[in-house]
Coordinates of C-alpha atoms in Angstrom, one line a residue:
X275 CA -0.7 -17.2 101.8
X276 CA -1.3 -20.5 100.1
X277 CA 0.4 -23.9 101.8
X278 CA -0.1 -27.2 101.0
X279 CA 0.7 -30.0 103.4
X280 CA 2.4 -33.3 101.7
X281 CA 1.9 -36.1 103.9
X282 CA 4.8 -38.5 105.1
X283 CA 7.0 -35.8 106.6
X284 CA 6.3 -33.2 109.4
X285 CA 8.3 -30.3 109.6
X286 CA 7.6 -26.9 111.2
X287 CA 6.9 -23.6 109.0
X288 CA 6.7 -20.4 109.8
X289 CA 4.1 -18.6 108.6
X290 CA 3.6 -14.2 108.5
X291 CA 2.7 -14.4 111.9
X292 CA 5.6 -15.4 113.4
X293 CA 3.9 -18.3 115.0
X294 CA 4.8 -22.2 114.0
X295 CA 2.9 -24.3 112.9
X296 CA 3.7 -27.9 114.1
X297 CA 2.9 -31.1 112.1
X298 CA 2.8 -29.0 108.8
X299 CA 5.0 -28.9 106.2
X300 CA 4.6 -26.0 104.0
X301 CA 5.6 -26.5 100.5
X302 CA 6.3 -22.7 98.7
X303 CA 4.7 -23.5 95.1
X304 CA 7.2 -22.4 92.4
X305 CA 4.6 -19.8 90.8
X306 CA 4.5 -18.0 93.9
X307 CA 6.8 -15.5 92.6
X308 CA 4.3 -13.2 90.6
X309 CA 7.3 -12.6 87.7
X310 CA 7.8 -15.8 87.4
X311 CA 3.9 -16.8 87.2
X312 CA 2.9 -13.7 84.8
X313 CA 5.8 -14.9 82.4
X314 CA 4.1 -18.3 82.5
X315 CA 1.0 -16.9 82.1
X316 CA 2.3 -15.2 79.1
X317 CA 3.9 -18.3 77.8
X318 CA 0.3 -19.7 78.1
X319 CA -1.3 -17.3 76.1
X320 CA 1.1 -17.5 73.2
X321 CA 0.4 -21.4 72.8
X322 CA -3.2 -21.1 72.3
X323 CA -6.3 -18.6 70.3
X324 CA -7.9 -18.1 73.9
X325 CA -7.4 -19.4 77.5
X326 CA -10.7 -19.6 79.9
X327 CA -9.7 -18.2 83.4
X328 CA -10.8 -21.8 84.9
X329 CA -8.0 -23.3 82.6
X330 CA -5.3 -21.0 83.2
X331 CA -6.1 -20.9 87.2
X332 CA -5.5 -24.7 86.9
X333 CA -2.4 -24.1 84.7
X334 CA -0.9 -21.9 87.8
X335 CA -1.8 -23.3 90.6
X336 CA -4.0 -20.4 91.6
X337 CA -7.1 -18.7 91.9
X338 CA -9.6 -16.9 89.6
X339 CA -9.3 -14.0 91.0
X340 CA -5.0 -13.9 91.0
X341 CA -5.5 -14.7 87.7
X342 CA -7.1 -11.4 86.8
X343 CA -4.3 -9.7 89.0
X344 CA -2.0 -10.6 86.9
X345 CA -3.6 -10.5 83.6
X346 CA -3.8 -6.3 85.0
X347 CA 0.3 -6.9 85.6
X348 CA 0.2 -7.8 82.0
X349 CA -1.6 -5.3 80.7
X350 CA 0.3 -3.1 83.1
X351 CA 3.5 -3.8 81.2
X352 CA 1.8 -2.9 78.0
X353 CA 0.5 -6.3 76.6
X354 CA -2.1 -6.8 75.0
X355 CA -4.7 -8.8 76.8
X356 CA -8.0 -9.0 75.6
X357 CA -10.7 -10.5 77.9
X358 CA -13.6 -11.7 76.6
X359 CA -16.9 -11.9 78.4
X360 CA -19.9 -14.4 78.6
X361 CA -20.1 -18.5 78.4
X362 CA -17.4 -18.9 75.6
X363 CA -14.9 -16.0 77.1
X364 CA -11.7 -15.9 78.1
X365 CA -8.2 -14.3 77.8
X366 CA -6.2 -13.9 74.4
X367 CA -3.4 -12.1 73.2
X368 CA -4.4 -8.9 71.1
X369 CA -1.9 -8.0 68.0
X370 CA 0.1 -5.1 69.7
X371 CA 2.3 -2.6 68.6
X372 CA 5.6 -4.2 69.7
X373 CA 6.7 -7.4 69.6
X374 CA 5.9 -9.9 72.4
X375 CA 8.9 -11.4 74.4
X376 CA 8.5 -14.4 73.1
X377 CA 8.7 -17.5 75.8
X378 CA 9.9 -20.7 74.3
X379 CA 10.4 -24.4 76.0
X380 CA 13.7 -26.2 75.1
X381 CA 12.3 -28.1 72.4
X382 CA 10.8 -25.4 71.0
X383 CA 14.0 -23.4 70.5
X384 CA 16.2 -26.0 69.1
X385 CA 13.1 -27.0 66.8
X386 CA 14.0 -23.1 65.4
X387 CA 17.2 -23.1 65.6
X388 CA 17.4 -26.4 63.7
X389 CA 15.1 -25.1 61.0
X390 CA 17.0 -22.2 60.1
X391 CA 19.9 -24.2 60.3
X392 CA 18.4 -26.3 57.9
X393 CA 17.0 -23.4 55.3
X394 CA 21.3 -22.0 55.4
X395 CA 22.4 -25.5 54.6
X396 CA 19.6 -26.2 51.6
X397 CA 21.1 -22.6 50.2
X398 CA 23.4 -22.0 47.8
X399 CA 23.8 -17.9 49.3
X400 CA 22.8 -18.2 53.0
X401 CA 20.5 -15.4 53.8
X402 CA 21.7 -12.6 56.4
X403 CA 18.7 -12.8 58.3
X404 CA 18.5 -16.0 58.9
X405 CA 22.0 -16.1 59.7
X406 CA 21.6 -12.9 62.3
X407 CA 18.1 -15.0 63.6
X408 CA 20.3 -17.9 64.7
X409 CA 22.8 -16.1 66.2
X410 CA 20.5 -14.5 68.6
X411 CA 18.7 -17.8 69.4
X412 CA 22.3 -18.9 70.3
X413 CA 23.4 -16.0 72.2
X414 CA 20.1 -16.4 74.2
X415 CA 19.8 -19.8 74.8
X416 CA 21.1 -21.1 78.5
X417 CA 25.0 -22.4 78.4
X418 CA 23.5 -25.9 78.7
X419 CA 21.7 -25.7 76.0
X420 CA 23.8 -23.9 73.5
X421 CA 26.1 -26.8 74.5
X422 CA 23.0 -29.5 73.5
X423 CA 22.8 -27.7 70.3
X424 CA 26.7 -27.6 69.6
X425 CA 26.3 -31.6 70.5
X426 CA 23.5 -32.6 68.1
X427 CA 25.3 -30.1 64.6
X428 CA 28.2 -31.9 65.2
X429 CA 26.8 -34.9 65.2
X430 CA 25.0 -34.3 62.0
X431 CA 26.3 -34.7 58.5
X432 CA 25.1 -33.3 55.0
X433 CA 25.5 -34.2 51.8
X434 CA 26.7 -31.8 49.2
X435 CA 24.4 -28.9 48.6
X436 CA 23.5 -28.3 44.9
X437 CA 20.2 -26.2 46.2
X438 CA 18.8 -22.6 44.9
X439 CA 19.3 -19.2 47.4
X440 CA 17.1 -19.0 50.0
X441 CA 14.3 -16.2 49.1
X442 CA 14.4 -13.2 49.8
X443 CA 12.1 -12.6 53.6
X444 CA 11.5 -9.0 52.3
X445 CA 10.2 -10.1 48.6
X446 CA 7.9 -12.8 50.7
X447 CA 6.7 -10.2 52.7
X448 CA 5.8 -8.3 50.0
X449 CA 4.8 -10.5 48.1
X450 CA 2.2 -11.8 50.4
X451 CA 1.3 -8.3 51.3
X452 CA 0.1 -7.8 47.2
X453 CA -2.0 -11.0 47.4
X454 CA -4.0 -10.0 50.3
X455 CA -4.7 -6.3 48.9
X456 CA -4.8 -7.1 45.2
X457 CA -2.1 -5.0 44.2
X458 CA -0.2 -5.1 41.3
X459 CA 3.0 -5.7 41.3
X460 CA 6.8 -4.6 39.4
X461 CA 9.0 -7.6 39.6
X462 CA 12.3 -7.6 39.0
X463 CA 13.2 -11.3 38.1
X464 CA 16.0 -13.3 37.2
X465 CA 15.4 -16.1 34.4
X466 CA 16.9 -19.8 34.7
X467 CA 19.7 -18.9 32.2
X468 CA 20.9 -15.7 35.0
X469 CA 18.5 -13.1 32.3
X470 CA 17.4 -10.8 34.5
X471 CA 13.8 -9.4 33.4
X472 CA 11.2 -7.3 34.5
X473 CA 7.5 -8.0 34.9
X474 CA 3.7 -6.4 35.7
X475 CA 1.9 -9.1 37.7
X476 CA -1.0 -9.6 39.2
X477 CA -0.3 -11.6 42.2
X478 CA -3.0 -14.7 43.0
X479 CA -1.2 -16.6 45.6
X480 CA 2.2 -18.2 47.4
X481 CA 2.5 -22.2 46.7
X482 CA 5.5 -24.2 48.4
X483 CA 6.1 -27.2 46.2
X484 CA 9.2 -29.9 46.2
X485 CA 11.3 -27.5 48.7
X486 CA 10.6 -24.2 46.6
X487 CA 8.4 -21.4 47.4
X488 CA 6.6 -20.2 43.4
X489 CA 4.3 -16.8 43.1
X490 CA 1.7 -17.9 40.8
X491 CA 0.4 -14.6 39.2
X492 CA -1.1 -13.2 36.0
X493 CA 1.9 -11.8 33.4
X494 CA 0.0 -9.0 32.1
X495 CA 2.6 -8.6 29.3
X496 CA 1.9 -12.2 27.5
X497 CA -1.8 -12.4 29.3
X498 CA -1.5 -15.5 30.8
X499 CA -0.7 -17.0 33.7
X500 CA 2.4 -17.9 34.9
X501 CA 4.8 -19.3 37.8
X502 CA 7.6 -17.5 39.4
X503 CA 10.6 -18.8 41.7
X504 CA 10.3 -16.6 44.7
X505 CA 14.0 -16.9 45.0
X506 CA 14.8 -15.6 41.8
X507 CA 12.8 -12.5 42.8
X508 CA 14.8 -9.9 43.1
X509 CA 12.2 -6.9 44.1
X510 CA 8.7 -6.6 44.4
X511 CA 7.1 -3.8 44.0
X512 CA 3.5 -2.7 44.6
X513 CA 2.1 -0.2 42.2
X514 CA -1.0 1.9 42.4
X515 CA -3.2 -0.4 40.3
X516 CA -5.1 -3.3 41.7
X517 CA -7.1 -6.0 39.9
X518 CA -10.3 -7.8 40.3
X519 CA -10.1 -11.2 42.2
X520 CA -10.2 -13.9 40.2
X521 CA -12.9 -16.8 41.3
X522 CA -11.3 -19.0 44.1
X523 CA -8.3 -20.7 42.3
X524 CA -7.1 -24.0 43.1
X525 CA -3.5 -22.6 44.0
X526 CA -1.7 -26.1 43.9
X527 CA -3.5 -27.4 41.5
X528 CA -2.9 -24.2 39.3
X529 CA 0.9 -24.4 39.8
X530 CA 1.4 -28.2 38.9
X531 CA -0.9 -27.5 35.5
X532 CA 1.4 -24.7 34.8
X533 CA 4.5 -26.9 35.1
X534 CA 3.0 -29.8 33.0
X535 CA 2.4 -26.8 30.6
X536 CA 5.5 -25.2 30.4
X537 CA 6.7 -24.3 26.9
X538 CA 9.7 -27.1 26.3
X539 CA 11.1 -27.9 23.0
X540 CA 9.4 -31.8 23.0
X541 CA 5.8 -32.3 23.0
X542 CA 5.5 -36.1 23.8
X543 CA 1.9 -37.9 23.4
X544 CA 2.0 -41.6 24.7
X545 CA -1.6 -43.8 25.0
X546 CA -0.9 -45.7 28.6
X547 CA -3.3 -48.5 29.2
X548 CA -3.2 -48.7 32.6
X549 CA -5.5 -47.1 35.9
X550 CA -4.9 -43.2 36.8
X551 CA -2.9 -44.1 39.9
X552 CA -0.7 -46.4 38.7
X553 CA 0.3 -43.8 36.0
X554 CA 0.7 -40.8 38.3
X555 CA 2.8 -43.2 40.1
X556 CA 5.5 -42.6 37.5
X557 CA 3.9 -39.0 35.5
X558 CA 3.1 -36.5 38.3
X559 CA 0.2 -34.1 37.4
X560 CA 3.5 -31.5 37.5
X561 CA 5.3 -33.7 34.5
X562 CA 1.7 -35.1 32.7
X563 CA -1.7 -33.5 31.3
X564 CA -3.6 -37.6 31.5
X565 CA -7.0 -37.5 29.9
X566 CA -8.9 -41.0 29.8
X567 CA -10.2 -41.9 26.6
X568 CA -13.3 -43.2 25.4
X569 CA -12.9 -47.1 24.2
X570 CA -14.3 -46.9 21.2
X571 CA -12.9 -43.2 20.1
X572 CA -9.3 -44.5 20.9
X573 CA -9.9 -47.7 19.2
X574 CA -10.8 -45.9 15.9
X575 CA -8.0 -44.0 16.3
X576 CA -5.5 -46.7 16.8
X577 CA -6.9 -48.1 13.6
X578 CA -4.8 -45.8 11.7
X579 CA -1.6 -47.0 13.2
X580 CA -2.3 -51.0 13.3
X581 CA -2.7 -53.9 10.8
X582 CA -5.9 -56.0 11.4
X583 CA -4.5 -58.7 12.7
X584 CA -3.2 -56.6 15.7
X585 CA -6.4 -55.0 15.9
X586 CA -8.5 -58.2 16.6
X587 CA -5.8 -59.4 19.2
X588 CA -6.2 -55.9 21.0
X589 CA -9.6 -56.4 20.9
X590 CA -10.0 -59.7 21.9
X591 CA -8.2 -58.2 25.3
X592 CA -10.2 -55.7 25.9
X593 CA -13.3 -57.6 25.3
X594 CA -12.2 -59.4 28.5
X595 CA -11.7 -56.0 30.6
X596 CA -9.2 -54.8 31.6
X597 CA -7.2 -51.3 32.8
X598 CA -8.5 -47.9 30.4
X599 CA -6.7 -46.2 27.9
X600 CA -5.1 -42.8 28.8
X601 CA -3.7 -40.3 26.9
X602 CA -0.6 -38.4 28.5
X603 CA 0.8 -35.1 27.4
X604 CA 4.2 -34.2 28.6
X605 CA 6.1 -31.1 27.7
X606 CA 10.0 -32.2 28.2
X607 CA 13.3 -30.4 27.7
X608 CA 14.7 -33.9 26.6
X609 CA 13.6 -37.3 25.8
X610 CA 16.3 -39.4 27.0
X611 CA 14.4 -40.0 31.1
X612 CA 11.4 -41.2 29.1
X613 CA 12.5 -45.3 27.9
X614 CA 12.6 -45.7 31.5
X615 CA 9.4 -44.1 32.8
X616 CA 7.6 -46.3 30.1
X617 CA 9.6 -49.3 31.0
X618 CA 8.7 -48.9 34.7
X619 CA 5.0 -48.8 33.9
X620 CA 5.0 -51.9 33.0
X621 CA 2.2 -51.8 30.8
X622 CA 0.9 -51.3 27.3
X623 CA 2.2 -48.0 25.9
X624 CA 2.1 -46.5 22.0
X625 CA 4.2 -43.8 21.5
X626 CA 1.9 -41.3 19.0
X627 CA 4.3 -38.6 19.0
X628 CA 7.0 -37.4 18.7
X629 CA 9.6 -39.8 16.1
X630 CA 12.5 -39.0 18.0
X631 CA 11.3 -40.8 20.8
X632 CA 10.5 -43.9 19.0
X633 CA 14.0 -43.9 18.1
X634 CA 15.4 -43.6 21.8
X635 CA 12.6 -46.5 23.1
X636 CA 14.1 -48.9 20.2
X637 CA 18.0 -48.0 20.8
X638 CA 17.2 -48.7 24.5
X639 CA 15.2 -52.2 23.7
X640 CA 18.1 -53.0 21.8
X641 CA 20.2 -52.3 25.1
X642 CA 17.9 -54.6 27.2
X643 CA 17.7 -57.3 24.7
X644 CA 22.4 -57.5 24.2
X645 CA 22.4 -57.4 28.5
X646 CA 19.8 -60.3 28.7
X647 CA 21.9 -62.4 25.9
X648 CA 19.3 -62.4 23.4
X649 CA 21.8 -61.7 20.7
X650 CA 24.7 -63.5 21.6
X651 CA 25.9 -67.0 23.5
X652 CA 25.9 -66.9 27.4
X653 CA 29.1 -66.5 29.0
X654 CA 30.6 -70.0 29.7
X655 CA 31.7 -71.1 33.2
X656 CA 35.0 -71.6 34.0
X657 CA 33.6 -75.7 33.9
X658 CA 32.4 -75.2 30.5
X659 CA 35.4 -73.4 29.4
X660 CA 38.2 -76.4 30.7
X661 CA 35.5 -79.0 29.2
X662 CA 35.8 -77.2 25.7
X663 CA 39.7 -77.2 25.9
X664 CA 39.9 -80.7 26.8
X665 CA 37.7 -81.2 23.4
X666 CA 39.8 -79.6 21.0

């Protein structure tokens, strides 16, 4: 059996033999019960791709050769262990045909726990697995912790929830399931206005964006493609047709092109002099198509709009540098957030289109210009206002 002696204290053990051992203090390591030491040694596996048998003998406090012993106990118990021979080999987890008993650290757990927590919260119609996921976790967790837990909700305070329902874990499985096998897809779908709709897809990807989770697919009914909420899915199912991948898509950058796209009832053009960062500061690539033009093509075209004497003061300013022109195109439901966006850029901006947002930018000027007293008298003090009394 293995002992270690801890010097500064001399105690007598007694070892199998019956005999004592004076002078030696045998300290029983904690992994020398083998259930306890093959669930760690499980544990260990889960939290990395591979483990080295030098590694996980250090991990144990054992040998090489126990540490095959109870990989065997492992396997024994029908988990799958793979070993893996030669200067890079090791021990890893196989998939199996059950699920693993799953050994998580304190942290861990209330990490979960407080995600899920978070997901019900963020949902307008809380889903039923996540709500049966954390009452296992809390049914399973050690009295002390389920009180820790108890501690830190109560503790915690939310604002009002205005989010969207949770999606649907069988749709995302699904979902994801079509994308890696190029199936396509029957969706039944429910529109923003509560339309419900029905759709043959062919499914490119899953994109999580501003707390959402969006299918970007192919609508093979208006061949082109488009963005779906994933939980306004209500079904997805896989037909017997596939389709041809399409060359690696950007997936992100797909999604946020297809918002700037969407079909809104405003098409607003504005020329921004100022750098591309500092305008994606305030128009997202999701909210603004931003294409910078050439100096002399957007001059000529500003010619159309100016007098001359304008003209030869904007030139004289660009003659001395300066930021580029850009031309941003943003498809809005309504005009009345823009004044402010162009306000806060804080740069030169001409509105080319459409008239209905000149009218908002000048009825908001207007606005500025009456708070900042440029068309009426200051307020008096009350000073003033006794000195004027005393006058009359």
């Amino acid at each position: 059996m293995n002992v270690a002696c801890e010097p500064g204290r001399r105690e007598d053990a007694t070892v199998k033999t019956g005999r004592k051992l004076p002078g030696i203090r045998v300290r029983m390591d904690a992994m020398a019960d083998t259930t306890a030491r093959a669930l760690h040694l499980l544990e260990l596996l889960q939290s990395a791709p591979l483990r080295t048998g030098a590694e996980l003998a250090d991990r144990l406090g054992v040998d090489e050769r126990t540490v095959r012993r109870d990989v065997a106990r492992l396997s024994d118990l029908r988990v799958p262990v793979e070993t893996l021979r030669g200067r890079y080999g090791g021990y890893r987890l196989a998939p199996g045909q059950r699920v693993l008993p799953l050994m998580f650290s304190t942290a861990e757990v209330i990490a979960v726990f407080l995600g899920l927590a978070r997901s019900q919260a963020a949902s307008r119609e809380p889903g039923v697995a996540a709500q049966t996921a954390l009452s296992k976790i809390k049914r399973a967790l050690p009295a002390t912790d389920a009180t820790r837990i108890d501690a830190l909700l109560s503790t915690m305070t939310r604002t009002p929830q205005h989010g969207d329902s949770a999606p649907d874990p069988a749709v995302m499985l699904a979902l994801a399931e079509a994308v890696d096998h190029r199936h396509v897809l029957d969706l039944r779908y429910v529109r923003g206005d509560g339309t419900p709709s029905r759709r043959t897809v062919h499914p490119h990807g899953l994109v999580a964006h501003s707390d959402r989770w969006y299918l970007v697919a192919f609508d093979t009914d208006r061949q082109e493609d488009r963005t779906f909420r994933a939980d306004r899915i209500r079904s997805a199912r896989p037909t017997s047709g596939t389709f041809a991948p399409p060359l690696p898509p950007d997936l992100e950058g797909r999604l946020l092109d297809l918002f700037a796209d969407a079909d809104y009832q405003f098409r607003v053009v504005l020329h921004i002099r100022e750098t591309e960062e500092r305008i994606r500061g305030h128009l997202p690539r999701s909210v603004a198509r931003l294409e910078r033009l050439d100096p002399a093509e957007d001059r000529e075209d500003r010619e159309d709009r100016e007098d001359r004497e304008d003209r030869e003061d904007r030139e004289d300013q660009e003659g001395h540098g300066g930021p580029p022109w850009h031309r941003a195109e943003i498809h809005a439901k309504e005009l009345d957030w823009l004044p402010s966006v162009i306000l806060a850029l804080d740069c030169e901006v001409v509105i080319e289109h459409p008239d209905e947002l000149r009218s908002r930018v000048r009825a908001a000027a207007m606005r500025l210009l009456h708070s900042a007293g440029a068309d009426h008298p200051s307020p008096m003090t009350s000073d003033e206002r006794r000195v004027k009394r005393d006058r009359a």
